[in-house]
Tab-separated table of C-alpha atoms in Angstrom:
chain	number	residue	atom	x	y	z
A	1	UNK	CA	12.707	206.860	134.750
A	2	UNK	CA	10.373	208.857	136.991
A	3	UNK	CA	8.558	212.013	135.930
A	4	UNK	CA	10.595	215.183	136.533
A	5	UNK	CA	10.011	217.118	139.739
A	6	UNK	CA	10.285	220.873	140.000
A	7	UNK	CA	12.870	222.099	142.511
A	8	UNK	CA	13.322	225.767	143.385
A	9	UNK	CA	16.492	227.372	144.707
A	10	UNK	CA	16.230	230.981	145.876
A	11	UNK	CA	19.272	233.224	145.932
A	12	UNK	CA	20.310	231.134	142.942
A	13	UNK	CA	23.077	233.470	141.789
A	14	UNK	CA	24.784	233.318	145.176
A	15	UNK	CA	27.661	231.282	146.545
A	16	UNK	CA	25.711	228.607	148.422
A	17	UNK	CA	23.467	227.958	145.444
A	18	UNK	CA	26.506	227.722	143.163
A	19	UNK	CA	27.684	224.660	145.112
A	20	UNK	CA	24.190	223.304	145.792
A	21	UNK	CA	22.902	223.274	142.213
A	22	UNK	CA	25.535	220.781	141.091
A	23	UNK	CA	24.482	218.327	143.814
A	24	UNK	CA	20.844	218.625	142.718
A	25	UNK	CA	21.615	218.303	139.018
A	26	UNK	CA	23.874	215.288	139.504
A	27	UNK	CA	21.296	213.289	141.463
A	28	UNK	CA	22.994	213.359	144.865
A	29	UNK	CA	19.868	214.607	146.655
A	30	UNK	CA	16.756	213.230	144.969
A	31	UNK	CA	18.305	210.087	143.546
A	32	UNK	CA	20.136	208.884	140.465
A	33	UNK	CA	16.874	208.086	138.648
A	34	UNK	CA	14.912	211.247	139.498
A	35	UNK	CA	14.892	213.900	136.738
A	36	UNK	CA	14.427	217.497	137.864
A	37	UNK	CA	13.417	220.854	136.462
A	38	UNK	CA	15.410	223.565	138.215
A	39	UNK	CA	13.635	226.792	139.115
A	40	UNK	CA	16.199	229.468	139.976
A	41	UNK	CA	15.034	232.650	141.705
A	42	UNK	CA	17.016	235.781	142.418
A	43	UNK	CA	16.512	239.548	142.484
A	44	UNK	CA	16.362	241.523	139.217
A	45	UNK	CA	19.879	242.970	139.388
A	46	UNK	CA	21.335	239.451	139.676
A	47	UNK	CA	19.782	238.195	136.433
A	48	UNK	CA	23.022	238.668	134.493
A	49	UNK	CA	24.943	236.513	136.956
A	50	UNK	CA	22.123	233.974	136.965
A	51	UNK	CA	22.327	233.747	133.186
A	52	UNK	CA	25.923	232.625	133.595
A	53	UNK	CA	24.837	229.982	136.120
A	54	UNK	CA	22.311	228.660	133.612
A	55	UNK	CA	25.038	228.432	130.975
A	56	UNK	CA	27.125	226.371	133.378
A	57	UNK	CA	24.208	224.054	134.134
A	58	UNK	CA	23.822	223.474	130.390
A	59	UNK	CA	27.556	222.838	130.070
A	60	UNK	CA	27.449	220.210	132.834
A	61	UNK	CA	25.544	218.036	130.341
A	62	UNK	CA	23.836	216.093	133.128
A	63	UNK	CA	20.967	213.895	131.955
A	64	UNK	CA	18.736	214.411	135.003
A	65	UNK	CA	18.250	218.117	134.250
A	66	UNK	CA	15.141	218.362	132.071
A	67	UNK	CA	14.759	222.113	132.157
A	68	UNK	CA	15.850	225.332	133.842
A	69	UNK	CA	13.675	228.329	134.724
A	70	UNK	CA	15.744	231.381	135.716
A	71	UNK	CA	13.588	234.240	136.957
A	72	UNK	CA	13.091	237.175	139.301
A	73	UNK	CA	9.339	236.449	139.435
A	74	UNK	CA	8.225	234.426	142.498
A	75	UNK	CA	5.094	233.253	140.646
A	76	UNK	CA	7.237	231.542	138.011
A	77	UNK	CA	9.822	230.346	140.511
A	78	UNK	CA	7.421	228.629	142.912
A	79	UNK	CA	4.952	227.330	140.328
A	80	UNK	CA	4.318	223.630	140.967
A	81	UNK	CA	7.512	223.024	142.947
A	82	UNK	CA	7.838	219.909	145.107
A	83	UNK	CA	11.014	220.894	146.921
A	84	UNK	CA	12.227	224.356	147.905
A	85	UNK	CA	15.679	225.431	149.013
A	86	UNK	CA	15.205	228.873	150.542
A	87	UNK	CA	18.781	230.088	150.337
A	88	UNK	CA	18.288	233.704	149.329
A	89	UNK	CA	18.694	236.173	152.184
A	90	UNK	CA	20.947	238.970	153.308
A	91	UNK	CA	24.136	237.173	154.452
A	92	UNK	CA	25.628	237.780	157.858
A	93	UNK	CA	28.773	239.864	157.624
A	94	UNK	CA	31.544	240.309	160.133
A	95	UNK	CA	30.417	242.541	163.004
A	96	UNK	CA	26.733	242.382	162.040
A	97	UNK	CA	24.239	242.015	164.887
A	98	UNK	CA	21.837	239.093	164.611
A	99	UNK	CA	18.852	241.419	165.165
A	100	UNK	CA	19.881	243.468	162.115
A	101	UNK	CA	19.892	240.285	160.080
A	102	UNK	CA	16.480	239.293	161.431
A	103	UNK	CA	14.889	242.603	160.505
A	104	UNK	CA	16.177	242.478	156.925
A	105	UNK	CA	15.285	238.862	156.255
A	106	UNK	CA	11.906	238.427	157.951
A	107	UNK	CA	10.233	240.513	155.253
A	108	UNK	CA	11.824	238.387	152.510
A	109	UNK	CA	10.489	235.171	154.024
A	110	UNK	CA	7.033	236.621	154.615
A	111	UNK	CA	6.753	237.456	150.893
A	112	UNK	CA	8.157	234.096	149.830
A	113	UNK	CA	5.803	232.248	152.192
A	114	UNK	CA	2.900	233.978	150.499
A	115	UNK	CA	4.279	232.987	147.085
A	116	UNK	CA	4.704	229.358	148.147
A	117	UNK	CA	1.133	229.371	149.409
A	118	UNK	CA	-0.167	230.586	146.054
A	119	UNK	CA	1.943	228.645	143.589
A	120	UNK	CA	3.758	225.618	145.071
A	121	UNK	CA	2.359	222.118	145.434
A	122	UNK	CA	0.719	221.637	148.827
A	123	UNK	CA	3.066	218.696	149.417
A	124	UNK	CA	6.167	220.857	148.889
A	125	UNK	CA	9.050	220.280	151.308
A	126	UNK	CA	10.578	223.619	152.265
A	127	UNK	CA	14.105	223.919	153.652
A	128	UNK	CA	15.141	227.331	154.947
A	129	UNK	CA	18.877	227.964	154.767
A	130	UNK	CA	19.016	231.771	154.862
A	131	UNK	CA	19.716	233.112	158.354
A	132	UNK	CA	18.350	233.487	160.945
A	133	UNK	CA	17.085	230.199	159.526
A	134	UNK	CA	14.878	228.948	162.372
A	135	UNK	CA	12.818	232.107	162.650
A	136	UNK	CA	12.757	232.672	158.892
A	137	UNK	CA	11.266	229.181	158.543
A	138	UNK	CA	8.642	229.988	161.167
A	139	UNK	CA	7.617	233.168	159.355
A	140	UNK	CA	7.654	231.429	155.973
A	141	UNK	CA	5.288	228.742	157.292
A	142	UNK	CA	3.005	231.301	158.939
A	143	UNK	CA	2.425	233.050	155.624
A	144	UNK	CA	1.812	229.785	153.744
A	145	UNK	CA	-1.225	228.580	155.713
A	146	UNK	CA	-2.425	226.081	153.086
A	147	UNK	CA	0.840	224.100	153.314
A	148	UNK	CA	1.251	221.859	156.390
A	149	UNK	CA	3.620	223.404	158.927
A	150	UNK	CA	5.364	220.030	159.176
A	151	UNK	CA	6.569	220.598	155.597
A	152	UNK	CA	8.823	223.447	156.741
A	153	UNK	CA	12.220	222.944	158.346
A	154	UNK	CA	15.375	224.961	158.920
A	155	UNK	CA	18.932	223.814	158.495
A	156	UNK	CA	21.045	222.841	161.476
A	157	UNK	CA	22.678	220.049	159.489
A	158	UNK	CA	25.732	222.229	158.916
A	159	UNK	CA	26.207	222.371	162.684
A	160	UNK	CA	25.683	218.627	162.935
A	161	UNK	CA	28.249	218.005	160.207
A	162	UNK	CA	30.712	220.340	161.942
A	163	UNK	CA	30.264	218.568	165.275
A	164	UNK	CA	30.485	215.099	163.738
A	165	UNK	CA	33.663	215.997	161.830
A	166	UNK	CA	35.222	217.563	164.925
A	167	UNK	CA	34.589	214.469	167.061
A	168	UNK	CA	35.840	212.143	164.309
A	169	UNK	CA	39.068	214.137	163.974
A	170	UNK	CA	39.651	214.132	167.731
A	171	UNK	CA	39.107	210.354	167.908
A	172	UNK	CA	41.094	209.652	164.740
A	173	UNK	CA	38.267	207.831	162.958
A	174	UNK	CA	36.505	208.389	159.603
A	175	UNK	CA	33.670	210.878	159.901
A	176	UNK	CA	31.019	208.281	159.030
A	177	UNK	CA	32.098	206.234	162.048
A	178	UNK	CA	30.491	208.855	164.318
A	179	UNK	CA	26.702	208.584	164.622
A	180	UNK	CA	23.807	210.399	166.284
A	181	UNK	CA	25.353	213.745	167.130
A	182	UNK	CA	22.546	216.145	168.065
A	183	UNK	CA	22.168	219.883	167.565
A	184	UNK	CA	19.487	221.295	169.859
A	185	UNK	CA	17.848	224.666	169.356
A	186	UNK	CA	18.771	227.595	167.186
A	187	UNK	CA	21.252	227.843	164.322
A	188	UNK	CA	23.123	230.478	166.286
A	189	UNK	CA	25.780	230.766	168.960
A	190	UNK	CA	23.230	229.541	171.542
A	191	UNK	CA	22.810	226.136	169.872
A	192	UNK	CA	23.689	223.092	171.961
A	193	UNK	CA	25.869	220.524	170.150
A	194	UNK	CA	25.331	217.331	172.142
A	195	UNK	CA	27.310	214.094	171.853
A	196	UNK	CA	25.974	212.496	175.035
A	197	UNK	CA	23.935	210.066	172.905
A	198	UNK	CA	26.434	209.784	170.045
A	199	UNK	CA	28.525	206.721	169.271
A	200	UNK	CA	31.860	206.163	167.551
A	201	UNK	CA	33.109	203.046	165.814
A	202	UNK	CA	36.716	202.495	166.841
A	203	UNK	CA	38.274	199.449	165.230
A	204	UNK	CA	35.532	196.827	165.550
A	205	UNK	CA	33.893	198.280	168.672
A	206	UNK	CA	31.066	200.811	168.878
A	207	UNK	CA	31.441	203.038	171.926
A	208	UNK	CA	29.592	206.033	173.380
A	209	UNK	CA	31.562	209.138	172.410
A	210	UNK	CA	31.875	210.155	176.066
A	211	UNK	CA	33.534	206.799	176.837
A	212	UNK	CA	35.745	206.929	173.750
A	213	UNK	CA	36.921	210.493	174.373
A	214	UNK	CA	37.276	210.259	178.168
A	215	UNK	CA	37.220	214.030	178.700
A	216	UNK	CA	33.795	215.129	179.895
A	217	UNK	CA	34.918	218.688	180.659
A	218	UNK	CA	36.138	219.202	177.093
A	219	UNK	CA	32.912	217.832	175.582
A	220	UNK	CA	30.803	220.089	177.808
A	221	UNK	CA	32.859	223.243	177.354
A	222	UNK	CA	35.470	223.768	174.625
A	223	UNK	CA	33.754	221.414	172.169
A	224	UNK	CA	30.421	223.196	172.597
A	225	UNK	CA	32.003	226.642	172.168
A	226	UNK	CA	33.975	225.532	169.102
A	227	UNK	CA	30.842	224.364	167.261
A	228	UNK	CA	28.764	227.334	168.431
A	229	UNK	CA	31.290	229.790	166.989
A	230	UNK	CA	32.436	227.860	163.926
A	231	UNK	CA	30.412	230.017	161.539
A	232	UNK	CA	31.997	233.184	162.926
A	233	UNK	CA	35.442	231.571	162.624
A	234	UNK	CA	34.816	230.845	158.940
A	235	UNK	CA	33.700	234.424	158.351
A	236	UNK	CA	36.814	235.744	160.095
A	237	UNK	CA	39.043	233.538	157.942
A	238	UNK	CA	37.508	233.939	154.492
A	239	UNK	CA	35.668	237.270	155.005
A	240	UNK	CA	32.476	235.602	153.830
A	241	UNK	CA	30.025	233.178	155.403
A	242	UNK	CA	30.174	229.419	154.887
A	243	UNK	CA	29.103	228.478	151.363
A	244	UNK	CA	30.526	225.138	150.221
A	245	UNK	CA	29.844	223.411	153.550
A	246	UNK	CA	26.402	225.027	153.828
A	247	UNK	CA	25.488	223.759	150.363
A	248	UNK	CA	26.611	220.238	151.264
A	249	UNK	CA	24.535	220.368	154.451
A	250	UNK	CA	21.460	221.585	152.571
A	251	UNK	CA	21.794	218.653	150.195
A	252	UNK	CA	22.215	216.241	153.123
A	253	UNK	CA	19.120	217.671	154.835
A	254	UNK	CA	16.819	217.361	151.814
A	255	UNK	CA	18.228	213.956	150.867
A	256	UNK	CA	17.206	212.638	154.268
A	257	UNK	CA	13.719	214.105	153.888
A	258	UNK	CA	13.374	212.544	150.452
A	259	UNK	CA	15.032	209.198	151.105
A	260	UNK	CA	14.647	208.727	154.876
A	261	UNK	CA	17.070	208.039	157.702
A	262	UNK	CA	18.700	204.707	158.428
A	263	UNK	CA	17.274	202.469	161.181
A	264	UNK	CA	18.675	203.401	164.585
A	265	UNK	CA	20.085	206.703	163.338
A	266	UNK	CA	18.817	210.245	163.548
A	267	UNK	CA	19.687	213.634	162.116
A	268	UNK	CA	19.242	217.177	163.378
A	269	UNK	CA	16.857	219.648	161.807
A	270	UNK	CA	14.837	222.569	163.074
A	271	UNK	CA	11.133	221.702	163.023
A	272	UNK	CA	8.038	223.114	164.680
A	273	UNK	CA	8.194	222.292	168.375
A	274	UNK	CA	5.373	220.219	169.837
A	275	UNK	CA	6.660	220.732	173.372
A	276	UNK	CA	9.015	217.739	173.376
A	277	UNK	CA	11.833	217.922	175.954
A	278	UNK	CA	10.154	220.921	177.597
A	279	UNK	CA	10.786	223.191	174.602
A	280	UNK	CA	8.131	225.908	174.113
A	281	UNK	CA	5.630	225.055	171.401
A	282	UNK	CA	5.466	226.819	168.043
A	283	UNK	CA	9.092	227.789	167.612
A	284	UNK	CA	11.335	226.184	165.011
A	285	UNK	CA	13.693	224.236	167.248
A	286	UNK	CA	16.380	221.789	166.198
A	287	UNK	CA	15.684	218.283	167.469
A	288	UNK	CA	16.986	214.832	166.621
A	289	UNK	CA	14.531	213.391	164.094
A	290	UNK	CA	13.970	210.168	162.210
A	291	UNK	CA	12.360	210.302	158.782
A	292	UNK	CA	10.290	207.803	156.822
A	293	UNK	CA	8.016	208.403	153.809
A	294	UNK	CA	9.080	212.082	153.820
A	295	UNK	CA	7.653	212.576	157.323
A	296	UNK	CA	9.815	213.363	160.340
A	297	UNK	CA	9.286	212.368	163.935
A	298	UNK	CA	11.163	213.806	166.906
A	299	UNK	CA	13.214	211.122	168.643
A	300	UNK	CA	11.663	210.632	172.065
A	301	UNK	CA	12.931	209.309	175.377
A	302	UNK	CA	16.487	210.641	175.357
A	303	UNK	CA	17.685	211.393	178.875
A	304	UNK	CA	18.785	214.952	179.509
A	305	UNK	CA	20.813	215.898	182.566
A	306	UNK	CA	20.612	219.292	184.270
A	307	UNK	CA	23.528	220.610	182.213
A	308	UNK	CA	21.744	219.733	178.957
A	309	UNK	CA	18.420	221.144	180.164
A	310	UNK	CA	20.106	224.450	180.994
A	311	UNK	CA	21.571	224.632	177.480
A	312	UNK	CA	18.184	223.884	175.888
A	313	UNK	CA	16.585	226.671	177.907
A	314	UNK	CA	19.141	229.257	176.729
A	315	UNK	CA	18.596	228.510	173.049
A	316	UNK	CA	14.805	228.170	173.466
A	317	UNK	CA	14.626	231.568	175.152
A	318	UNK	CA	16.479	233.111	172.208
A	319	UNK	CA	14.053	231.555	169.746
A	320	UNK	CA	11.023	232.831	171.671
A	321	UNK	CA	12.554	236.310	171.643
A	322	UNK	CA	13.296	236.071	167.901
A	323	UNK	CA	9.759	234.877	167.202
A	324	UNK	CA	8.226	237.824	169.058
A	325	UNK	CA	10.483	240.324	167.295
A	326	UNK	CA	9.815	238.767	163.875
A	327	UNK	CA	6.049	238.849	164.354
A	328	UNK	CA	6.298	242.475	165.455
A	329	UNK	CA	8.214	243.338	162.270
A	330	UNK	CA	5.632	241.546	160.131
A	331	UNK	CA	2.721	243.240	161.850
A	332	UNK	CA	4.270	246.672	161.313
């Protein structure tokens, strides 16, 4: 059995964390033979709720959990961690403007970036879940200068999972028979869910999704809008933002970082742009990536038509605007 690793979850008394912690404790993310010490961070007035979460972790009686640290102190929470799930943020509520969310959360991720820089291992892998996730991840990395920027990513896996499940349902195949769906750009309503390079296994044949579905107009219009607005649809239905599906996606994202992607397959995550596909540099932009040895590489050489390029520009422009606004908030 390996030595335990320290894993921090922020916003640990919240709904996403409530679903996520079980995945971590059970071994679904880091592996069935990897013990963990859970570091759970939340704000002081949530400590009572967090105490109840700790009781439940104890009552799970899972052998991989070798310790739990429940705290409101970032120094204790981030001390020596090797993986960080940055879930804690003000959630988006119905009718809330994205800029309001940005203003509230940028300051949180600036402070937590500074704490990561001081206390976490320099090899820590940081996944930002709290929205606006892409720009929060950018700010978090900026204020943790001693940690490589490549170690920071933001979650668009929920969007990928939504798109993959939608296509599978439309084609009448199991969800794991659909591969290489891409989410480009921001985890927002400007994102571009792209199945131009995706495949579907139907019976014994593997077909491009566009050939299998045979409705280009739907895949370029209604499908894109459905995935772009799925988060808002969930909020409208349950009066709260996605929690169970977000937790599953966070686990999927970190599992792929830790264990790598399969040959010939890629996943979507927001990483620091190097200018690939004409995207402006130094924004956290969702690309298709392949991962080996805990290092990601952007998949290169995918052909983009004018329609796709126009969609990438819309979401890139939003991210540049968010970046400028976030830096202005931090500087003030």
